[in-house]
CSV table of C-alpha atoms in Angstrom, one decimal:
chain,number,residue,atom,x,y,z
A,1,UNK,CA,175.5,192.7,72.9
A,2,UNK,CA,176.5,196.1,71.8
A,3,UNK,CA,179.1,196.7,68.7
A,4,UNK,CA,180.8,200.2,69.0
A,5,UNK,CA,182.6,200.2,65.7
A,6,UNK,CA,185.7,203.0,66.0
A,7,UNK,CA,184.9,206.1,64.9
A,8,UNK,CA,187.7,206.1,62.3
A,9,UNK,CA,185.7,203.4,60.1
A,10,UNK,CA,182.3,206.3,60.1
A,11,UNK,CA,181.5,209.4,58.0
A,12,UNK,CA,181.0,211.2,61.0
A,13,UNK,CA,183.0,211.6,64.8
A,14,UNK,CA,180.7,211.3,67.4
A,15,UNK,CA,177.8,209.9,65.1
A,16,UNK,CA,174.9,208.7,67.3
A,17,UNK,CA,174.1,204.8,67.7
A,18,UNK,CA,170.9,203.5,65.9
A,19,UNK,CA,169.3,200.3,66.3
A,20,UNK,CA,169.2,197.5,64.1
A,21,UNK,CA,169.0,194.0,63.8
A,22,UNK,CA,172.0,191.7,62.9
A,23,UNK,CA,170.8,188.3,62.2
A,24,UNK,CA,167.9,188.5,64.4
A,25,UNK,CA,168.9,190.6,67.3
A,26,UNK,CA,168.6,194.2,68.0
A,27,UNK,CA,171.7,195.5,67.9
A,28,UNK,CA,173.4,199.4,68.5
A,29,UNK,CA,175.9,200.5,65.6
A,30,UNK,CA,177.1,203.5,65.0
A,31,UNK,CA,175.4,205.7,62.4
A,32,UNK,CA,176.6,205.4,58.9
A,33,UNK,CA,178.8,202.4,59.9
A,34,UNK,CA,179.8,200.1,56.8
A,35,UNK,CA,179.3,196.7,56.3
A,36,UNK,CA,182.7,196.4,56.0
A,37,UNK,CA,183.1,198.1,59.4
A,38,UNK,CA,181.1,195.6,60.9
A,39,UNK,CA,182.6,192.6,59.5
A,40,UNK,CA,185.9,193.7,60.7
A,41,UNK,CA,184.5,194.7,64.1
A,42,UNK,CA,182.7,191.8,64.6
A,43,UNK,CA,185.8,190.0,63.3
A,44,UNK,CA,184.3,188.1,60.6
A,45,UNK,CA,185.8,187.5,57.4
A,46,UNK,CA,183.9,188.7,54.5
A,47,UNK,CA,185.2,185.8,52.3
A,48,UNK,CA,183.4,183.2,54.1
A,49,UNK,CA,180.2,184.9,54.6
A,50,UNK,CA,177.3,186.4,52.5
A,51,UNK,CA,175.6,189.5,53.4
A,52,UNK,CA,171.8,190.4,53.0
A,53,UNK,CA,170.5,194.0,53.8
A,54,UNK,CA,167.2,194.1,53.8
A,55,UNK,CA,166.2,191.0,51.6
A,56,UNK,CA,168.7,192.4,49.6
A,57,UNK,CA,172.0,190.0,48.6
A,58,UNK,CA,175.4,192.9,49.0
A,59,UNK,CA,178.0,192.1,46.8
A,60,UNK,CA,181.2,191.7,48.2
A,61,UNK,CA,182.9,194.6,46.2
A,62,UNK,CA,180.1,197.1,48.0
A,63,UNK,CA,180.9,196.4,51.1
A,64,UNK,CA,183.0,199.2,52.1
A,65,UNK,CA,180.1,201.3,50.4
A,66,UNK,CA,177.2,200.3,52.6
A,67,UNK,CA,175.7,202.1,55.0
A,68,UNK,CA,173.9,200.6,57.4
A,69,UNK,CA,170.8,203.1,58.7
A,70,UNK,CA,168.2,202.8,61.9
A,71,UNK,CA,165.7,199.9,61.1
A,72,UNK,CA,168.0,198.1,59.1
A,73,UNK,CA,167.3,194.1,59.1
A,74,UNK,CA,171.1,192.3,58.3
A,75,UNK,CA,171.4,188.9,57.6
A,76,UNK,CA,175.2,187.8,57.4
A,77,UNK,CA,175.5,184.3,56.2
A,78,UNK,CA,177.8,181.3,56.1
A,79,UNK,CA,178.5,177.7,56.2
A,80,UNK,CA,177.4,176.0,58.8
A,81,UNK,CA,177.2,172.2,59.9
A,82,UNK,CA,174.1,170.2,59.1
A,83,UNK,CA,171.8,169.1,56.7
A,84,UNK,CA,168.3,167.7,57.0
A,85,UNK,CA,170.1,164.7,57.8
B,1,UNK,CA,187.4,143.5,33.4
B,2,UNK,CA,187.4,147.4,32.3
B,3,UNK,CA,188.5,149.7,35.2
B,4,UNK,CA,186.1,151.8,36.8
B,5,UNK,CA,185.5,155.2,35.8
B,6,UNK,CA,184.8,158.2,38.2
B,7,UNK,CA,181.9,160.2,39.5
B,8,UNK,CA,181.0,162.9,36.5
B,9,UNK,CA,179.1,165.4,36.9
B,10,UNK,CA,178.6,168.8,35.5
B,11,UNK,CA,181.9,168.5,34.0
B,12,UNK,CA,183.9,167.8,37.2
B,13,UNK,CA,185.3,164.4,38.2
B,14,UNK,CA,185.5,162.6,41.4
B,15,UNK,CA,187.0,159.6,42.5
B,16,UNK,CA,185.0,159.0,45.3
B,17,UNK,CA,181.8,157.5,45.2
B,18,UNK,CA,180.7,158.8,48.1
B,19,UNK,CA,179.0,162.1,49.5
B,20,UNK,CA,179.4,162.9,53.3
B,21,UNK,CA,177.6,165.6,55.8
B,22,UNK,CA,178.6,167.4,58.3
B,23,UNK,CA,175.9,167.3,60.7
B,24,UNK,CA,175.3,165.4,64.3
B,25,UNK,CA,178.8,164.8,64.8
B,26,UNK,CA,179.8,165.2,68.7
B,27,UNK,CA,182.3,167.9,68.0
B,28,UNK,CA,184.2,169.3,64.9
B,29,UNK,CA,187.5,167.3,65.6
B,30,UNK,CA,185.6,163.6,64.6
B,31,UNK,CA,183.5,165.4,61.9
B,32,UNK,CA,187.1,165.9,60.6
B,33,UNK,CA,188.2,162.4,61.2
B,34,UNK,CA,185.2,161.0,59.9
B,35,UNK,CA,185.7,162.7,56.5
B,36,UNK,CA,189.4,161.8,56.5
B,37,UNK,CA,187.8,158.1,57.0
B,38,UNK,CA,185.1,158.4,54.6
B,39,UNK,CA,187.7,158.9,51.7
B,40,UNK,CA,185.1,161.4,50.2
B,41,UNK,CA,185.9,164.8,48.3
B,42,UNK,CA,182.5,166.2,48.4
B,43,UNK,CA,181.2,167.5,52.0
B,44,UNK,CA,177.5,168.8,52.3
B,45,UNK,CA,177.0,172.2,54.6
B,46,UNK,CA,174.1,174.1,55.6
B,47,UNK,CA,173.7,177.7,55.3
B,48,UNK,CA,173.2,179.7,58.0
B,49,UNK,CA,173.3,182.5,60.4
B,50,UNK,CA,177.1,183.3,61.0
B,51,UNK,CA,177.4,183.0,65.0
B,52,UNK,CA,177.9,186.7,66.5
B,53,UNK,CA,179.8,184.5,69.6
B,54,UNK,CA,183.2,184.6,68.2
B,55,UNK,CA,184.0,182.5,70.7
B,56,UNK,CA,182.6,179.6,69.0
B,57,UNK,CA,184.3,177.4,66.3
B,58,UNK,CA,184.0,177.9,63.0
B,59,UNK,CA,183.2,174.8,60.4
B,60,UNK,CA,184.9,175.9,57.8
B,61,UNK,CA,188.4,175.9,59.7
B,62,UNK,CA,187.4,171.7,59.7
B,63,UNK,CA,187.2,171.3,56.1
B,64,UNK,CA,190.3,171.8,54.1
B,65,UNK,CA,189.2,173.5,50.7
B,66,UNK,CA,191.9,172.1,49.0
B,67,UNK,CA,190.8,168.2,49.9
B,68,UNK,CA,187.0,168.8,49.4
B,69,UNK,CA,184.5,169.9,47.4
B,70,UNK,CA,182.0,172.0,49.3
B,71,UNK,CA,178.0,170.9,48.5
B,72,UNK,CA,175.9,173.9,50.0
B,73,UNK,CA,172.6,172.5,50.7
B,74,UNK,CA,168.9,174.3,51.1
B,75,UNK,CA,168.3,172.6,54.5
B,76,UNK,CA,165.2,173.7,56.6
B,77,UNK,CA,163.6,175.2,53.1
B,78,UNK,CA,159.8,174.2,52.7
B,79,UNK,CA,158.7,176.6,49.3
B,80,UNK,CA,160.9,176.7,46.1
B,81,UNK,CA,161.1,180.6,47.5
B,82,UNK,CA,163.2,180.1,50.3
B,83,UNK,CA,165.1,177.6,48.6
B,84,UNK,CA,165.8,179.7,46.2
B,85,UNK,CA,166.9,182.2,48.1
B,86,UNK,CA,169.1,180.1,50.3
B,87,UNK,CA,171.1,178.6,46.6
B,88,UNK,CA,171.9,182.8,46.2
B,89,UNK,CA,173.0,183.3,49.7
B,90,UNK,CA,175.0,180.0,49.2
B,91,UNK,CA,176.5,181.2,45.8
B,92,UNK,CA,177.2,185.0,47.2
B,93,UNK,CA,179.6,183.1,49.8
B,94,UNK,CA,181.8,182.5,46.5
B,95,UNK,CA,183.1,179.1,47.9
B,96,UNK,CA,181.0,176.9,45.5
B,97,UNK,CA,178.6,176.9,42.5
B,98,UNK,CA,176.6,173.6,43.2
B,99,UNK,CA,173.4,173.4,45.2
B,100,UNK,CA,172.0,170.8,46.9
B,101,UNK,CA,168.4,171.4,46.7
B,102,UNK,CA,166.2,170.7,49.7
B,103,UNK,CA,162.6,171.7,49.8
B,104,UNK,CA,160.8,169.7,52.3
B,105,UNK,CA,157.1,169.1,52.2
B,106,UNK,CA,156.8,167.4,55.7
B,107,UNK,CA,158.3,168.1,59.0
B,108,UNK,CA,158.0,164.1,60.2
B,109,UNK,CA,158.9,162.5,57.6
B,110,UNK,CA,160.7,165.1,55.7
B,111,UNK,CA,159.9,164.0,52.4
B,112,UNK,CA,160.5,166.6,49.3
B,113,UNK,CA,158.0,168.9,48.4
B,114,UNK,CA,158.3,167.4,44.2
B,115,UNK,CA,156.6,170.4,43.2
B,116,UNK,CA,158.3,173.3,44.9
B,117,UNK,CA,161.4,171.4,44.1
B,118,UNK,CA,160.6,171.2,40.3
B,119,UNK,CA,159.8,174.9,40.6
B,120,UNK,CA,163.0,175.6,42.3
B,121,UNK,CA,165.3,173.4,39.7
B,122,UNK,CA,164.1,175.1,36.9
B,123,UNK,CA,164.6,178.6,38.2
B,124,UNK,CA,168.1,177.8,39.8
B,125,UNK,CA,169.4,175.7,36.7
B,126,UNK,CA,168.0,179.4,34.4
B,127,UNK,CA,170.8,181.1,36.9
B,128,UNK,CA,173.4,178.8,36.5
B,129,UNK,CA,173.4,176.5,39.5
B,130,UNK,CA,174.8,173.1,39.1
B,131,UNK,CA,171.5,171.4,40.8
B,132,UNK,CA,171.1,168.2,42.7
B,133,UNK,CA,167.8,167.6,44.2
B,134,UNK,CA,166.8,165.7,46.8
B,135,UNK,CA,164.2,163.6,45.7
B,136,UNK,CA,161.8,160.9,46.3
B,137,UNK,CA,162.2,157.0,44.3
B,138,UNK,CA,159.8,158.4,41.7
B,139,UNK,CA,161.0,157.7,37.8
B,140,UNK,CA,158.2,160.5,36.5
B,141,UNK,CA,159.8,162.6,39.0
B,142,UNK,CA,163.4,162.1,38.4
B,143,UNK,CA,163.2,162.5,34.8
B,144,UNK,CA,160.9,165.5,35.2
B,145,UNK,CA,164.0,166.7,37.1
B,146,UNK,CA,166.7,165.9,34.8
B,147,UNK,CA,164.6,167.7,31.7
B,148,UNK,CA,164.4,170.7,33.9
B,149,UNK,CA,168.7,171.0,33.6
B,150,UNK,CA,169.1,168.7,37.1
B,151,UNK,CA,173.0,167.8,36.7
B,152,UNK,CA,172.2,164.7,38.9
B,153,UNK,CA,169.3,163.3,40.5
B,154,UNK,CA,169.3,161.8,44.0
B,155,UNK,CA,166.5,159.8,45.2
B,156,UNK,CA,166.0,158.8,48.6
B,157,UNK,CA,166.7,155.4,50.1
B,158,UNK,CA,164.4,155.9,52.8
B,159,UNK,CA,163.5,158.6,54.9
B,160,UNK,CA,166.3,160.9,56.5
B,161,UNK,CA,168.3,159.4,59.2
B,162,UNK,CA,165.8,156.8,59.7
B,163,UNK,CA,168.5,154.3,58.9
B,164,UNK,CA,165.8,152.0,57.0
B,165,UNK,CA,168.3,151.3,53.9
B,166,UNK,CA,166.8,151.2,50.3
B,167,UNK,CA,163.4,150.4,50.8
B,168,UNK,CA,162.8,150.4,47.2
B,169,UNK,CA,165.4,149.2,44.9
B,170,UNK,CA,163.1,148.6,42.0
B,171,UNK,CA,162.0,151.9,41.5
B,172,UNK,CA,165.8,152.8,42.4
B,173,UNK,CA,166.4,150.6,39.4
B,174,UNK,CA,164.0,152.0,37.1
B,175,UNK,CA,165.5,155.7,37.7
B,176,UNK,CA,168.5,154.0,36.8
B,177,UNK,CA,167.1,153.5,33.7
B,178,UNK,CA,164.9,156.5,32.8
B,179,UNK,CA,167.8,159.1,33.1
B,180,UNK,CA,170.8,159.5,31.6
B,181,UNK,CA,172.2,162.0,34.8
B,182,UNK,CA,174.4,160.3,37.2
B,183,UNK,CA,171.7,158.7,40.3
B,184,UNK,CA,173.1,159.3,43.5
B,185,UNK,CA,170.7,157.7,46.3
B,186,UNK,CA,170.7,160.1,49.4
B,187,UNK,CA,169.1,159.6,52.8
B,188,UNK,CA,168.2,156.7,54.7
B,189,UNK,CA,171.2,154.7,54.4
B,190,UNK,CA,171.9,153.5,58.3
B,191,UNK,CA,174.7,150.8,57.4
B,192,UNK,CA,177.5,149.9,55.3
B,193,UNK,CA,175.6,147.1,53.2
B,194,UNK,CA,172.8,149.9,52.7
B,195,UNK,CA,175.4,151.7,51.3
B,196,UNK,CA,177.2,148.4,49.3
B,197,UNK,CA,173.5,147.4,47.9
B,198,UNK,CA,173.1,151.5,46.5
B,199,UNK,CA,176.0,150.7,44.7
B,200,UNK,CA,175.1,147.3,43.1
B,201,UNK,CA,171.7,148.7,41.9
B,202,UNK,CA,173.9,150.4,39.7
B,203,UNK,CA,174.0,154.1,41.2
B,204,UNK,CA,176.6,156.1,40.6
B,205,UNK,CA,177.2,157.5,44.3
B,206,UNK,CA,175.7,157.7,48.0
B,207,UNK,CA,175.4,160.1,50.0
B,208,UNK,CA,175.0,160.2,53.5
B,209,UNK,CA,175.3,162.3,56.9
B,210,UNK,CA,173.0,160.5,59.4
B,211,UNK,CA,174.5,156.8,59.2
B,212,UNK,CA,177.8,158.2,60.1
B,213,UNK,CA,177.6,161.2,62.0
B,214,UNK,CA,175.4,158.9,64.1
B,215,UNK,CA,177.0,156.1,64.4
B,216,UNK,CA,178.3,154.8,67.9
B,217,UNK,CA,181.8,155.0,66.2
B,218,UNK,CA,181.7,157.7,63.5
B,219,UNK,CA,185.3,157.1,62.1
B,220,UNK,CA,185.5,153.4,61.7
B,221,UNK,CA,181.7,153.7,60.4
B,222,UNK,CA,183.3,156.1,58.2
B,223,UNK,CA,185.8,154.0,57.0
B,224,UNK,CA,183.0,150.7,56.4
B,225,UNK,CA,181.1,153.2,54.1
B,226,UNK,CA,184.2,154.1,52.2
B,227,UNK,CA,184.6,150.2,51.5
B,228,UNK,CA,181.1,149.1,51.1
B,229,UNK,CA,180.6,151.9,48.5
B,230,UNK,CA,184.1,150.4,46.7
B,231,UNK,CA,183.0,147.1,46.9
B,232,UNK,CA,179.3,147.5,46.0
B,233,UNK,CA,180.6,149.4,42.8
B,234,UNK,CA,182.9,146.5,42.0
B,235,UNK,CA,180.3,144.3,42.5
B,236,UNK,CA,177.9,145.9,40.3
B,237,UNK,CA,181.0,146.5,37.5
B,238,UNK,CA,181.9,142.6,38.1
B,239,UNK,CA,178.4,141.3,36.8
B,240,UNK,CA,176.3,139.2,39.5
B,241,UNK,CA,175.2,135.7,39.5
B,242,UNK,CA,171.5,135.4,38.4
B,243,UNK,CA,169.1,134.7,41.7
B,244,UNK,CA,167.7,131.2,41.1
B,245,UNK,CA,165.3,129.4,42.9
B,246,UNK,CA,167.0,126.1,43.0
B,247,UNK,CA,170.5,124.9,43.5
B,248,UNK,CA,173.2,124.3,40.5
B,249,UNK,CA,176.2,122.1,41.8
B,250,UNK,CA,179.6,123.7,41.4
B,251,UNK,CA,181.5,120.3,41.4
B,252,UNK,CA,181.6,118.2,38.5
B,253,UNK,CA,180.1,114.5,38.1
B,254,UNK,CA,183.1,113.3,37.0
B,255,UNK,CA,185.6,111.8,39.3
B,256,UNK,CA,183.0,110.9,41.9
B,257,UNK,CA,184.3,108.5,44.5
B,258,UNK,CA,181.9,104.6,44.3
C-alpha cells in the first residue's frame, strides 16, 4: 500500500518518496512528511493512538513537528480487542 | 445487615464487582451487548498495532467512554521489558492511567512469569501506573506484590480460558488474608457459580473475558455473571452456615404427632 501524503502537508513540493516501515510494513512517504501528516492521511485519529518512532514514544504535542526520514521504523498504537484470555 | 460497599481501588469507586474483556467475541456488536449484560464499568483491551485497513472497525467506537472504565492490559508480553514498554504505549494513548500487567512465562499454560512481573510492578508503580497484576494463587507472591505499590492483586482461578473455576480456594483464601489490597481473582472462571464461589471466598471482584466471550450465548452468559457475582457477594456479606458433617434438625421436638 502506498501513502502519497499532499504536498501541501511537506517542507518541500515535489520532495522524493523514501521508504519506511509503518507498523511492520515497508511503506513510501513523502520526504519530510509529519507525523501528523500521516495520521491525517491515513485517517487516524491521533487521540486514540500512540506513536513510537524508532523505539522512541512521540508525544502528542510533537506531532506536527516530526519528520519522518528513509529507514524510519513507526509503530502507531491503539486499543485493540483481546487479552490473553 | 450493613449494605455492601463498592469496588475501591486506587481512589476510584466502582459499583460493579465485575471486570469484563473484550476478546473472542464473534463480532463487535455482541461484545457490546455482552458488556451492556455484564453490568460492568471496567472493560480490559489489548494494545496493539492500529489496522492500516481503514476499512476495518474500530473497538473503541464499541465501548462508550462515558459508561466504562478502560483497563489496558500487557497482553502477549513475556519479559518485564516488553511489558513495560507496552504500560507506556498504553499510557501515551491518554485514555487511561491503570495497567493490567501481563507478563507470561509460558505459552501453554500461560501462567505469569512472578519474577518479570515483580520487576515490572515495581518499575511501573516508580512511574505512576495504577498496577494490577496478573498473578498466580501464591500468598508470598501476592504480598510481594502489594509491597511493591500493586493497587490490587489478581490471582488466577485457574489457567486462562481453561474454564476449570477456582481450583484453589484455600490459597485464594489465604491471599485474602495476607493483603490488605482489594483481591480480584482473574482467569479461569468458565461459569456463573465459578464466578458466585470467587465472590463467597471473600474477593472483592472477578474478572473474566474467556467464560463469556466464549460462551454459546455470550449475552445471557453475561447477564448470569452479573448475578452470580451479586449473589456470591451477598452471600459472603450474609455470613454462611458452618459445613458439618452430620445433620442438625430444623424442626422442633415439640409438637410431634404420637
Amino acid at each position: 500500500m502506498e501513502l502519497r501524503i499532499s504536498s501541501a502537508a511537506c517542507s518541500r513540493d515535489g520532495a522524493p518518496d523514501v521508504e519506511l516501515m509503518i507498523n511492520g510494513k515497508r511503506q513510501d512517504v513523502q520526504q519530510g512528511a509529519t507525523i501528523a501528516a500521516l495520521l491525517e492521511e491515513l485517517r487516524i485519529d491521533p487521540l486514540r493512538v500512540a506513536v513510537q518512532l524508532n523505539l522512541k514514544i512521540i508525544k502528542r504535542e510533537r506531532y506536527a513537528q516530526t519528520a519522518l526520514h528513509a529507514g524510519d521504523r513507526l509503530e502507531i498504537i491503539t486499543f485493540m480487542a483481546g487479552g490473553s484470555g | 445487615m450493613e449494605k455492601d460497599g463498592v469496588l475501591t481501588f486506587a481512589g476510584r469507586e466502582f459499583r460493579s464487582r465485575l471486570i469484563v474483556g473484550t476478546g473472542k467475541y464473534p463480532d463487535y456488536r455482541s461484545m457490546q451487548r455482552a458488556h451492556e449484560a455484564s453490568g460492568a464499568q471496567i472493560v480490559t483491551v489489548a494494545v496493539r498495532r492500529v489496522n492500516l485497513d481503514r476499512t476495518r472497525e474500530s473497538l473503541l467506537d464499541y465501548i462508550d467512554s462515558a459508561k466504562y472504565t478502560l483497563l489496558p492490559n500487557t497482553a502477549g508480553c513475556y519479559t518485564a521489558d516488553e511489558a513495560i514498554r507496552t504500560a507506556l504505549l498504553a499510557r501515551e494513548v491518554g485514555l487511561s492511567d491503570l495497567i493490567k500487567l501481563e507478563v507470561i512465562g509460558d505459552q501453554r499454560t500461560l501462567f505469569p512469569d512472578n519474577e518479570d512481573l515483580l520487576k515490572a510492578t515495581k518499575v511501573l508503580v516508580k512511574e505512576g501506573f495504577v498496577v494490577l497484576p496478573y498473578t498466580n494463587d501464591d500468598p508470598v507472591m501476592a504480598k510481594k506484590l502489594e509491597e511493591a505499590g500493586a493497587a490490587a492483586v489478581m490471582p488466577l482461578g485457574a489457567p486462562i480460558g481453561s474454564g476449570l473455576g477456582i481450583r484453589n480456594p484455600y490459597n485464594i483464601k489465604i491471599i485474602l488474608e495476607m493483603v490488605r489490597v482489594p483481591v480480584i481473582v482473574d482467569a479461569g472462571v468458565g461459569t456463573a457459580s465459578d464466578a458466585a464461589i470467587a465472590m463467597e471466598l471473600g474477593c472483592d471482584g472477578v474478572l473474566m473475558n474467556t467464560g463469556i466471550a466464549g460462551a454459546k450465548d455470550p449475552v445471557a452468559m453475561a447477564e448470569a455473571m452479573r448475578h452470580a457475582v451479586i449473589a456470591g457477594r451477598l452471600a459472603y456479606l450474609a455470613g454462611r452456615i458452618p459445613k458439618k458433617l452430620y445433620a442438625t434438625a430444623s424442626s422442633p421436638i415439640e409438637g410431634m404427632i404420637e
